[in-house]
Tab-separated table of C-alpha atoms in Angstrom:
chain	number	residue	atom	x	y	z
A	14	UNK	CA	15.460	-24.055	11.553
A	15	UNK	CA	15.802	-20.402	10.141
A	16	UNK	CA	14.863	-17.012	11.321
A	17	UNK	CA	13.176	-14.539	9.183
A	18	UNK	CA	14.263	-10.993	9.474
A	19	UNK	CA	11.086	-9.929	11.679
A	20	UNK	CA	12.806	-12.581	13.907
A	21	UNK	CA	9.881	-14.989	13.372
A	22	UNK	CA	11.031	-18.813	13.295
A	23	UNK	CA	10.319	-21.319	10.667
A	24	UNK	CA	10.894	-24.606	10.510
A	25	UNK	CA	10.867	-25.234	7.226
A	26	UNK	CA	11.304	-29.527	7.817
A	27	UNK	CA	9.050	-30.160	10.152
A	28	UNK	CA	5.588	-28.467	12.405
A	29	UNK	CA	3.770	-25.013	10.424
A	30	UNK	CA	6.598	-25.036	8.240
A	31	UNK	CA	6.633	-27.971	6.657
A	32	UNK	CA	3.048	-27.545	6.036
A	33	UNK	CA	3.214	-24.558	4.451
A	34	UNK	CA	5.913	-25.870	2.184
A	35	UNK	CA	3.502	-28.584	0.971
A	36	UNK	CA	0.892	-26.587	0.093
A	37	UNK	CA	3.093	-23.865	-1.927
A	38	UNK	CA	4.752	-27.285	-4.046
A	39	UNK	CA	1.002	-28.446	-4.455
A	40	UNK	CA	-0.408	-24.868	-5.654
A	41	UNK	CA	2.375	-23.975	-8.235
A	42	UNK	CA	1.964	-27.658	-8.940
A	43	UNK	CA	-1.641	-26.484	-10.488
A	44	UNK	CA	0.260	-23.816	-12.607
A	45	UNK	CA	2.596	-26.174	-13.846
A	46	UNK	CA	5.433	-25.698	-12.127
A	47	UNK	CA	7.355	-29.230	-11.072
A	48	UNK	CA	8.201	-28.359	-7.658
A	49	UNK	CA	10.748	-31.106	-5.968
A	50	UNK	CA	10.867	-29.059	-3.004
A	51	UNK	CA	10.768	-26.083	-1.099
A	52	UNK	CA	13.524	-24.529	0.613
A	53	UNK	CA	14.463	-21.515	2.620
A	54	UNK	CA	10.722	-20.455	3.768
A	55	UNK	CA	11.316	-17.513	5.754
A	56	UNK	CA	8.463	-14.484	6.734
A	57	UNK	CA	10.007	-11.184	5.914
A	58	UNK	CA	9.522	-7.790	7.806
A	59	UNK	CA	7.350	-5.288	6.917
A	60	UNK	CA	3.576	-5.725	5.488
A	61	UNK	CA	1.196	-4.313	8.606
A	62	UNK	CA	-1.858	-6.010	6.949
A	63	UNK	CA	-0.579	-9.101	5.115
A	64	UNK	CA	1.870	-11.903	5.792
A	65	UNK	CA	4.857	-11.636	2.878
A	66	UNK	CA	6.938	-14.935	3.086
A	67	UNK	CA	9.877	-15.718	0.412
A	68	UNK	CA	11.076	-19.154	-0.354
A	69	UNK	CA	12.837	-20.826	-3.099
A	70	UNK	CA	11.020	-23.655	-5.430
A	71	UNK	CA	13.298	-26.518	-6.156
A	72	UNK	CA	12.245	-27.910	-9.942
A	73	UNK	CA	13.011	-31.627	-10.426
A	74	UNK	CA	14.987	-30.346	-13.117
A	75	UNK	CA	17.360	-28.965	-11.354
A	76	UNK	CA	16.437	-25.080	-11.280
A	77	UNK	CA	15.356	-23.016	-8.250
A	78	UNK	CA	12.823	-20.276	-8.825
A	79	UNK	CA	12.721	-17.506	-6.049
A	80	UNK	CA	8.997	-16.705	-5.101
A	81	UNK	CA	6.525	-14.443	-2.798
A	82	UNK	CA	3.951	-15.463	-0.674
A	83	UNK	CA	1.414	-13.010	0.101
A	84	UNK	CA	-1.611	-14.196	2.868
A	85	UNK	CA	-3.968	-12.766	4.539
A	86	UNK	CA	-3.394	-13.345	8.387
A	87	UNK	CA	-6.086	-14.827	10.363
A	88	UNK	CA	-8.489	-13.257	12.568
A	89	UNK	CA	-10.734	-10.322	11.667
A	90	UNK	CA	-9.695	-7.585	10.577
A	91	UNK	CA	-11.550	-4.444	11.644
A	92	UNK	CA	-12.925	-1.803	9.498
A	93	UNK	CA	-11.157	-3.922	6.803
A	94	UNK	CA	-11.511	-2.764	2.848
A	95	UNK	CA	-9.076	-5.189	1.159
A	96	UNK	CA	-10.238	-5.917	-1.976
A	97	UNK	CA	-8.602	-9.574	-0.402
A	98	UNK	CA	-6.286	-11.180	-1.975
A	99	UNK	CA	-8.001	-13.449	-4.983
A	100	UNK	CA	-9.111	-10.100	-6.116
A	101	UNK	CA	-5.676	-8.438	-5.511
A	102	UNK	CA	-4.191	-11.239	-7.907
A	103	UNK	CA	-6.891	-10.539	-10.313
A	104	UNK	CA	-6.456	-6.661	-10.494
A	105	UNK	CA	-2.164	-7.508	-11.062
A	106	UNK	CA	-2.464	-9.374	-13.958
A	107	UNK	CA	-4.968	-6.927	-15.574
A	108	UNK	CA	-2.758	-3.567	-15.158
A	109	UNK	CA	0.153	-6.076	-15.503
A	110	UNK	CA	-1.122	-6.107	-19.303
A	111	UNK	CA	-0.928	-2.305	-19.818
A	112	UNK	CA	2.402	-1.875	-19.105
A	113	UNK	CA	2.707	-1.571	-15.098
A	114	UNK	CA	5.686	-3.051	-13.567
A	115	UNK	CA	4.539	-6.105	-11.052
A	116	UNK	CA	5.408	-8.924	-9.744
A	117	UNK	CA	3.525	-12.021	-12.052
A	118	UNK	CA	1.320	-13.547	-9.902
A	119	UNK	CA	1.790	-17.603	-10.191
A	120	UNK	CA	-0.806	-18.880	-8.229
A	121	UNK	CA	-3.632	-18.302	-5.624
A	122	UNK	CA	-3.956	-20.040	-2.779
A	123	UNK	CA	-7.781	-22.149	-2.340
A	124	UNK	CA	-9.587	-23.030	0.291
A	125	UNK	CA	-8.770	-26.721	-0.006
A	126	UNK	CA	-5.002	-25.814	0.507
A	127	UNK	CA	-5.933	-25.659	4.058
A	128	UNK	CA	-3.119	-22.560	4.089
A	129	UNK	CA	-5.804	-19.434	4.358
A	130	UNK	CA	-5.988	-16.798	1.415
A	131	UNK	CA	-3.083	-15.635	-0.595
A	132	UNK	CA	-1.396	-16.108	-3.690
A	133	UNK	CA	2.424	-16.988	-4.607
A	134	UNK	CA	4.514	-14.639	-7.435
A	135	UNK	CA	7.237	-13.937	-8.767
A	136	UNK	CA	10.316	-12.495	-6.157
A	137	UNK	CA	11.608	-9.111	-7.580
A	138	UNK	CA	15.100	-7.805	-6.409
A	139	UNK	CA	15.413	-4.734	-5.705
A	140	UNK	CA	15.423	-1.982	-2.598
A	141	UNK	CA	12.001	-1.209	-0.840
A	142	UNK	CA	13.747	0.861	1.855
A	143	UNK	CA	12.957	4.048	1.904
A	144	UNK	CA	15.259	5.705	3.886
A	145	UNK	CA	17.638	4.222	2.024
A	146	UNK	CA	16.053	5.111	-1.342
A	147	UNK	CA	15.899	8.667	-0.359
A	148	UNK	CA	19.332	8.853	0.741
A	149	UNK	CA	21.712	6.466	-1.101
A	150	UNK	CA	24.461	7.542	-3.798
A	151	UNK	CA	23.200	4.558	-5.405
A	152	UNK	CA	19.715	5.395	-6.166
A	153	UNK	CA	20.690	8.850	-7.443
A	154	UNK	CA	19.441	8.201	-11.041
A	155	UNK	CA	16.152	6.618	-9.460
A	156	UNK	CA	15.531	9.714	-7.746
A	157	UNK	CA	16.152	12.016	-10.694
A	158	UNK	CA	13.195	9.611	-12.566
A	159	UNK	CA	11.287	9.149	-10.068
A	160	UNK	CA	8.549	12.153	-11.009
A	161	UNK	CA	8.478	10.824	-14.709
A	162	UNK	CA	7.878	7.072	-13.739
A	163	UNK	CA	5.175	7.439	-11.100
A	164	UNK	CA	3.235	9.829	-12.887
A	165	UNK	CA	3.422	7.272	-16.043
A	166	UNK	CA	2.479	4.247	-14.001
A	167	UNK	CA	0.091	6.049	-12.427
A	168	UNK	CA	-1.590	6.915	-15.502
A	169	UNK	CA	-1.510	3.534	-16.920
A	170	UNK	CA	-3.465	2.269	-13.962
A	171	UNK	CA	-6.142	4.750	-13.830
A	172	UNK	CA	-6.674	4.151	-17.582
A	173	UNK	CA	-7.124	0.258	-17.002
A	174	UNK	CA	-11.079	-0.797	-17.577
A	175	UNK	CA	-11.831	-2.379	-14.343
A	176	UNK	CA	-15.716	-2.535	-14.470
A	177	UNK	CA	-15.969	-6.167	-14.904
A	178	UNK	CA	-14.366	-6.597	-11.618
A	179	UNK	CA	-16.053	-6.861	-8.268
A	180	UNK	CA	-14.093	-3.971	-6.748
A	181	UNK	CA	-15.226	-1.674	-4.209
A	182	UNK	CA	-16.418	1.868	-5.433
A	183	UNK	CA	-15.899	4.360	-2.957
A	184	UNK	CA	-18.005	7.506	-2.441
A	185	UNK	CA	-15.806	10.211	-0.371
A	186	UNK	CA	-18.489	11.552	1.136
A	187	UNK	CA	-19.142	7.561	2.588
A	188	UNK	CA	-15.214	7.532	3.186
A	189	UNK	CA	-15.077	10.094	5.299
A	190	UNK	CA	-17.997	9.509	8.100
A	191	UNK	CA	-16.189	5.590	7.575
A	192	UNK	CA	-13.416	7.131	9.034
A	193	UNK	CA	-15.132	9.062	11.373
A	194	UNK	CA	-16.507	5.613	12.998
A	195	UNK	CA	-13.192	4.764	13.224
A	196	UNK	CA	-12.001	7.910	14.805
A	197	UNK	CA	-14.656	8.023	17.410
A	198	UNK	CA	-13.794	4.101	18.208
A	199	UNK	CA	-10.186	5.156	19.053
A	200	UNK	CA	-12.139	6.659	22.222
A	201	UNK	CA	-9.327	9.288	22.389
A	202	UNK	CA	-10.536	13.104	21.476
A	203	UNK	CA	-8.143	14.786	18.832
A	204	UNK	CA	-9.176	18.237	18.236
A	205	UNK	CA	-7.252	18.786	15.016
A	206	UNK	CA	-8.269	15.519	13.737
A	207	UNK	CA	-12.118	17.266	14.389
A	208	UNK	CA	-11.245	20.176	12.280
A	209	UNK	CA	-9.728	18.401	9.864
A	210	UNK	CA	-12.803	16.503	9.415
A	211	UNK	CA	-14.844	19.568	9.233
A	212	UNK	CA	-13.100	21.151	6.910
A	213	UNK	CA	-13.044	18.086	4.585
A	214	UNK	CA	-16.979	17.600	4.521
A	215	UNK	CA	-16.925	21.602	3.611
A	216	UNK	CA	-14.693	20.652	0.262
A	217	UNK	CA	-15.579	17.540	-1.225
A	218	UNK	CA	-14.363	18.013	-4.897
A	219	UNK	CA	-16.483	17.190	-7.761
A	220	UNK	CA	-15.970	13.042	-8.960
A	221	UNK	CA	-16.098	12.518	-12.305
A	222	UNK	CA	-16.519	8.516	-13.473
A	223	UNK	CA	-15.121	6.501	-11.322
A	224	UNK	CA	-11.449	4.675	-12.488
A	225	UNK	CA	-8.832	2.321	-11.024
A	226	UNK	CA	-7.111	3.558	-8.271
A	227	UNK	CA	-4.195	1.921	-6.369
A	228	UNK	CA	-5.157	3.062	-3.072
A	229	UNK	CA	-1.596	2.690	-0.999
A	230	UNK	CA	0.751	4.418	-4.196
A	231	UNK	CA	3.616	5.528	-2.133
A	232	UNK	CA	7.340	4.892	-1.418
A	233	UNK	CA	7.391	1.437	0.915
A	234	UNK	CA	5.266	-0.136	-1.796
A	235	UNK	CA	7.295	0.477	-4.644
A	236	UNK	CA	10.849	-1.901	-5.593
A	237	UNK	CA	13.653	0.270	-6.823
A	238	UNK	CA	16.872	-0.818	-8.335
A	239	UNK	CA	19.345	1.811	-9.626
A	240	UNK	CA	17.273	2.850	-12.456
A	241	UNK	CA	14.168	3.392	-10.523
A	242	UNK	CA	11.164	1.736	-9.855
A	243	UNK	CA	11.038	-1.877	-10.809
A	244	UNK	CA	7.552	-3.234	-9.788
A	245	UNK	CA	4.287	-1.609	-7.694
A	246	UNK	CA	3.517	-3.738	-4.530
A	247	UNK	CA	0.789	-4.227	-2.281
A	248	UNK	CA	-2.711	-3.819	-4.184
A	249	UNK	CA	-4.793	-5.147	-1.426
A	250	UNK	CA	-6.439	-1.677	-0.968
A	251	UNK	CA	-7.231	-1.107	-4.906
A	252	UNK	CA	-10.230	-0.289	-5.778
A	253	UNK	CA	-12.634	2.382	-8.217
A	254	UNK	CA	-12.787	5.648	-7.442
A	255	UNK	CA	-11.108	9.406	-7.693
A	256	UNK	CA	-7.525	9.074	-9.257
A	257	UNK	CA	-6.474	12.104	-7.844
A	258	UNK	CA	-6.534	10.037	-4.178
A	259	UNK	CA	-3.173	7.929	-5.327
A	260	UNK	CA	-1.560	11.414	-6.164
A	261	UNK	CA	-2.303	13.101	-2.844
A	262	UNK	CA	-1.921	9.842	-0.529
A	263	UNK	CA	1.699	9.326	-2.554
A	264	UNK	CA	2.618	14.004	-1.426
A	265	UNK	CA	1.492	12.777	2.513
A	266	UNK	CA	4.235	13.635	4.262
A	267	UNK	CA	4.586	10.470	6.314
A	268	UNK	CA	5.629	8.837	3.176
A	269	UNK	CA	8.597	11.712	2.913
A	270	UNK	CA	10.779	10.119	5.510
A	271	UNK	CA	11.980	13.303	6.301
A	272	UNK	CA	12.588	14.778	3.188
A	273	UNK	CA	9.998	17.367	3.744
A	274	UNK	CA	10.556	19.597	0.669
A	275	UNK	CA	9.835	16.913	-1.511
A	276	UNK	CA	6.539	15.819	-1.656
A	277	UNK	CA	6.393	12.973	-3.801
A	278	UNK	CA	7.435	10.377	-1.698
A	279	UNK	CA	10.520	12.110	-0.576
A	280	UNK	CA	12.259	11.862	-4.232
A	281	UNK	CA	10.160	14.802	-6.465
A	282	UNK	CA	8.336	17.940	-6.134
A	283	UNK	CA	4.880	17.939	-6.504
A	284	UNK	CA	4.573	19.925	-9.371
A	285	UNK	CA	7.097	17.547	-11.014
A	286	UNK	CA	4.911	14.458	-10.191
A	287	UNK	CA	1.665	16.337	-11.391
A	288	UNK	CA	2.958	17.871	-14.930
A	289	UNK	CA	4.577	13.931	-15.723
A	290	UNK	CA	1.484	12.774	-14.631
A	291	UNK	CA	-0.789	14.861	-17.055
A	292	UNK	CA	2.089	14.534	-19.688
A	293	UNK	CA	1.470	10.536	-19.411
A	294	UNK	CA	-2.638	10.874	-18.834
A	295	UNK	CA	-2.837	13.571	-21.411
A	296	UNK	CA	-5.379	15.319	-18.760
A	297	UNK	CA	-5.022	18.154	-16.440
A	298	UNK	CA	-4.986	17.794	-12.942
A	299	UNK	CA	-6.980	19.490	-10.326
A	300	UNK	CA	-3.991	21.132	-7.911
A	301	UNK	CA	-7.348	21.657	-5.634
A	302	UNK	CA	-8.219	18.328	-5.580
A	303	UNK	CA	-4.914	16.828	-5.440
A	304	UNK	CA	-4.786	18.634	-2.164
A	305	UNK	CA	-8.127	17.544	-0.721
A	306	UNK	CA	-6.859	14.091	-0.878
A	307	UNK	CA	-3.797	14.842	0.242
A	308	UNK	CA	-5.928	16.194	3.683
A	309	UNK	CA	-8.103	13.213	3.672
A	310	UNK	CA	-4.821	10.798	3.254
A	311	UNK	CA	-3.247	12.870	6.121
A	312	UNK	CA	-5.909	12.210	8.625
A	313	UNK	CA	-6.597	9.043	7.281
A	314	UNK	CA	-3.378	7.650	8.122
A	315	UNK	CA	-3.638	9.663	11.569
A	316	UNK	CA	-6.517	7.857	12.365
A	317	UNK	CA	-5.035	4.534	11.365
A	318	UNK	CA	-2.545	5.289	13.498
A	319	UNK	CA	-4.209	5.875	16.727
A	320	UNK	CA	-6.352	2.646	16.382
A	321	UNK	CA	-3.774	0.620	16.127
A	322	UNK	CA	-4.909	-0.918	19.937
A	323	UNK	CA	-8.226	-2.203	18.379
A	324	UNK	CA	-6.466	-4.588	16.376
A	325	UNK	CA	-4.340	-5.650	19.754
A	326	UNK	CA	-7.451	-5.850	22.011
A	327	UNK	CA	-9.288	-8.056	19.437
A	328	UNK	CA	-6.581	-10.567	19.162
A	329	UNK	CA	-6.132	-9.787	15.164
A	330	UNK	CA	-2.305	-8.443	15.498
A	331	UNK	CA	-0.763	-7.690	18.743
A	332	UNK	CA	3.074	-7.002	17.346
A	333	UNK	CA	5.454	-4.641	17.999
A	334	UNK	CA	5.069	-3.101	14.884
A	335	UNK	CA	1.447	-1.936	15.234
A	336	UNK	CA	2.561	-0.566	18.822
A	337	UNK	CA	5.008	1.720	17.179
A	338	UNK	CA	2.501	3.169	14.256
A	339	UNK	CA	0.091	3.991	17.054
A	340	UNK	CA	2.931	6.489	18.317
A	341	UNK	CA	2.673	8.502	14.754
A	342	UNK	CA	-0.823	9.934	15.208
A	343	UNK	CA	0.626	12.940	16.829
A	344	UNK	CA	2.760	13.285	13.873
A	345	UNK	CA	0.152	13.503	11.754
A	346	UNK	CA	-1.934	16.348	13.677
A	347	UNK	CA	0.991	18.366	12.692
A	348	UNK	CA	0.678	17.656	9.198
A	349	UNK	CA	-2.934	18.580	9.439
A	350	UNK	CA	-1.951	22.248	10.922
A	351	UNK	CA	0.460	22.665	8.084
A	352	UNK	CA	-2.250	21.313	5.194
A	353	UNK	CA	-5.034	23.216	6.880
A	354	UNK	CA	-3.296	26.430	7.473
A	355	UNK	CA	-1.747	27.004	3.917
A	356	UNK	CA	-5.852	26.713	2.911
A	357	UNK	CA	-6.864	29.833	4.912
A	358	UNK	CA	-10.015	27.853	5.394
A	359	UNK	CA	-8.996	25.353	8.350
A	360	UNK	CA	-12.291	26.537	10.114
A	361	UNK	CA	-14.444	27.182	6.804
A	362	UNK	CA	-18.085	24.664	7.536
């Protein structure tokens, strides 16, 4: 018996566990992978939306091969827009070929696995932490190239030709009343979330054709080691659309960790991230637009926030963890003063 660090228990010889071992040394078996055994199986912390479990594949000749496990829990999931995770695995390997650092994806999980959707890859060390990333003598470097590297991986994945994928292509003005349904479901009245949304129908920017977009860019999904980043984690929200939405959800300041005067992510300014960004794109960048979607990703993680409870009153995920994000929406209406006010136009339509 072993405990993962969320404190779940897995019994990795006998019951779930053993079950879910089988079906991981069957599905790399597909890939080619000759899988004596698997050891270790532990769920890790973290991951809201998806179930991340590491384990180590035993080869019958003698090697060990550390490995992910990324599943979709069970239950529905409400207003869910994963693009799910066959897709997910898809949309890796593709920007994995233009130069974006992943994890390679080994193999997805089918139906006849009995196991639920997901797909095993390749375990990258590394730091995730971000308060530790922000703070850390060790990560010093990583912070000093952290503008440069996120504004070229971000323009490597917008310039990746997705159209022959069955992604979701979102329309902001759609997004928005979306996320008004949502808000209104919460059936808990939020003036500034109400202006917010007013002002944002009021300045929808001009979209030009719509291109890969990561969707959840921001420190918490990225690995760093020393150096800097290492790999880009959790695509499950990727889709087609604006680009400039990965730049302003990456400046929210939830994602700062206190490190308010540093927008991007905590680690760079925001004019840093933007001029590496259109260094690596070789295109300018909107600063307006940037900052609508830094609004929108404001109050859409607000509103995320607050309906939290839905997901406990349906049965879909009644952890701690969602119990203490429901406490940041009123973190977020402050962000939403600050964002609103520095327009002049927090009233404007």
């Amino acid at each position: 018996m072993t405990e993962a660090s969320d404190g779940t228990a897995v019994d990795s010889e006998g019951g779930a566990g053993k079950s879910l071992s089988l079906t991981l040394a069957k599905a790399l078996g597909r890939s080619g992978c000759d899988v004596d055994r698997i050891c270790d199986l532990r769920r890790l912390s973290g991951g809201a939306s998806q179930e991340t479990w590491a384990f180590g594949a035993h080869l019958r000749d003698g090697g060990v091969e550390q490995l992910i496990l990324r599943r979709m829990p069970q239950g529905e999931r409400p207003g869910d827009l994963s693009a799910g995770p066959e897709l997910e695995a898809q949309v890796i390997a593709l920007v994995a070929s233009a130069g974006v650092p992943v994890p390679a994806v080994r193999e997805v999980l089918r139906p006849s696995d009995g196991a639920g959707r997901g797909f095993v890859m390749n375990l990258i060390e590394g730091e995730t932490l971000a308060r530790k990333i922000i703070r850390d003598h060790a990560f010093d470097q990583a912070r000093a190239e952290f503008a440069d590297q996120a504004g070229q991986i971000l323009a490597r994945i917008h310039a990746v030709d997705a159209t022959h994928l069955a992604l979701r292509v979102s329309d902001t003005a759609e997004e928005i009343e979306d996320l008004w349904g949502k808000y209104l479901r919460s059936d808990m009245p939020r003036p500034v979330f109400e202006i917010a949304f007013r002002w944002l129908r009021s300045h929808i920017p001009d979209a030009g054709e719509p291109r890969l977009v990561h969707g959840d860019f921001r420190n918490g999904n990225l690995i760093f080691g020393p150096e800097g980043v290492r790999a880009v984690l959790d695509w499950e929200l990727t889709h087609r659309g604006d680009p400039r939405e990965d730049l302003g959800w990456l400046c929210v300041n939830s994602w700062r960790f206190g490190e308010i005067d540093k927008p991007a992510g905590g680690l760079a300014g925001r004019e840093e991230l933007l001029s590496a960004y259109e260094r690596a794109s070789g295109r300018a960048v909107d600063r307006v637009g940037v900052h609508f979607w830094e609004v929108l990703g404001t109050l859409r993680w607000g509103v995320m926030c607050a309906s939290m409870v839905e997901w406990i009153d349906n049965g879909s995920d009644a952890s701690i963890e969602r119990c203490m994000i429901a406490r940041r929406a009123s973190e977020t209406e402050i962000d939403l003063m600050r964002l609103l006010s520095s327009t002049g136009t927090a009233h404007a339509g």
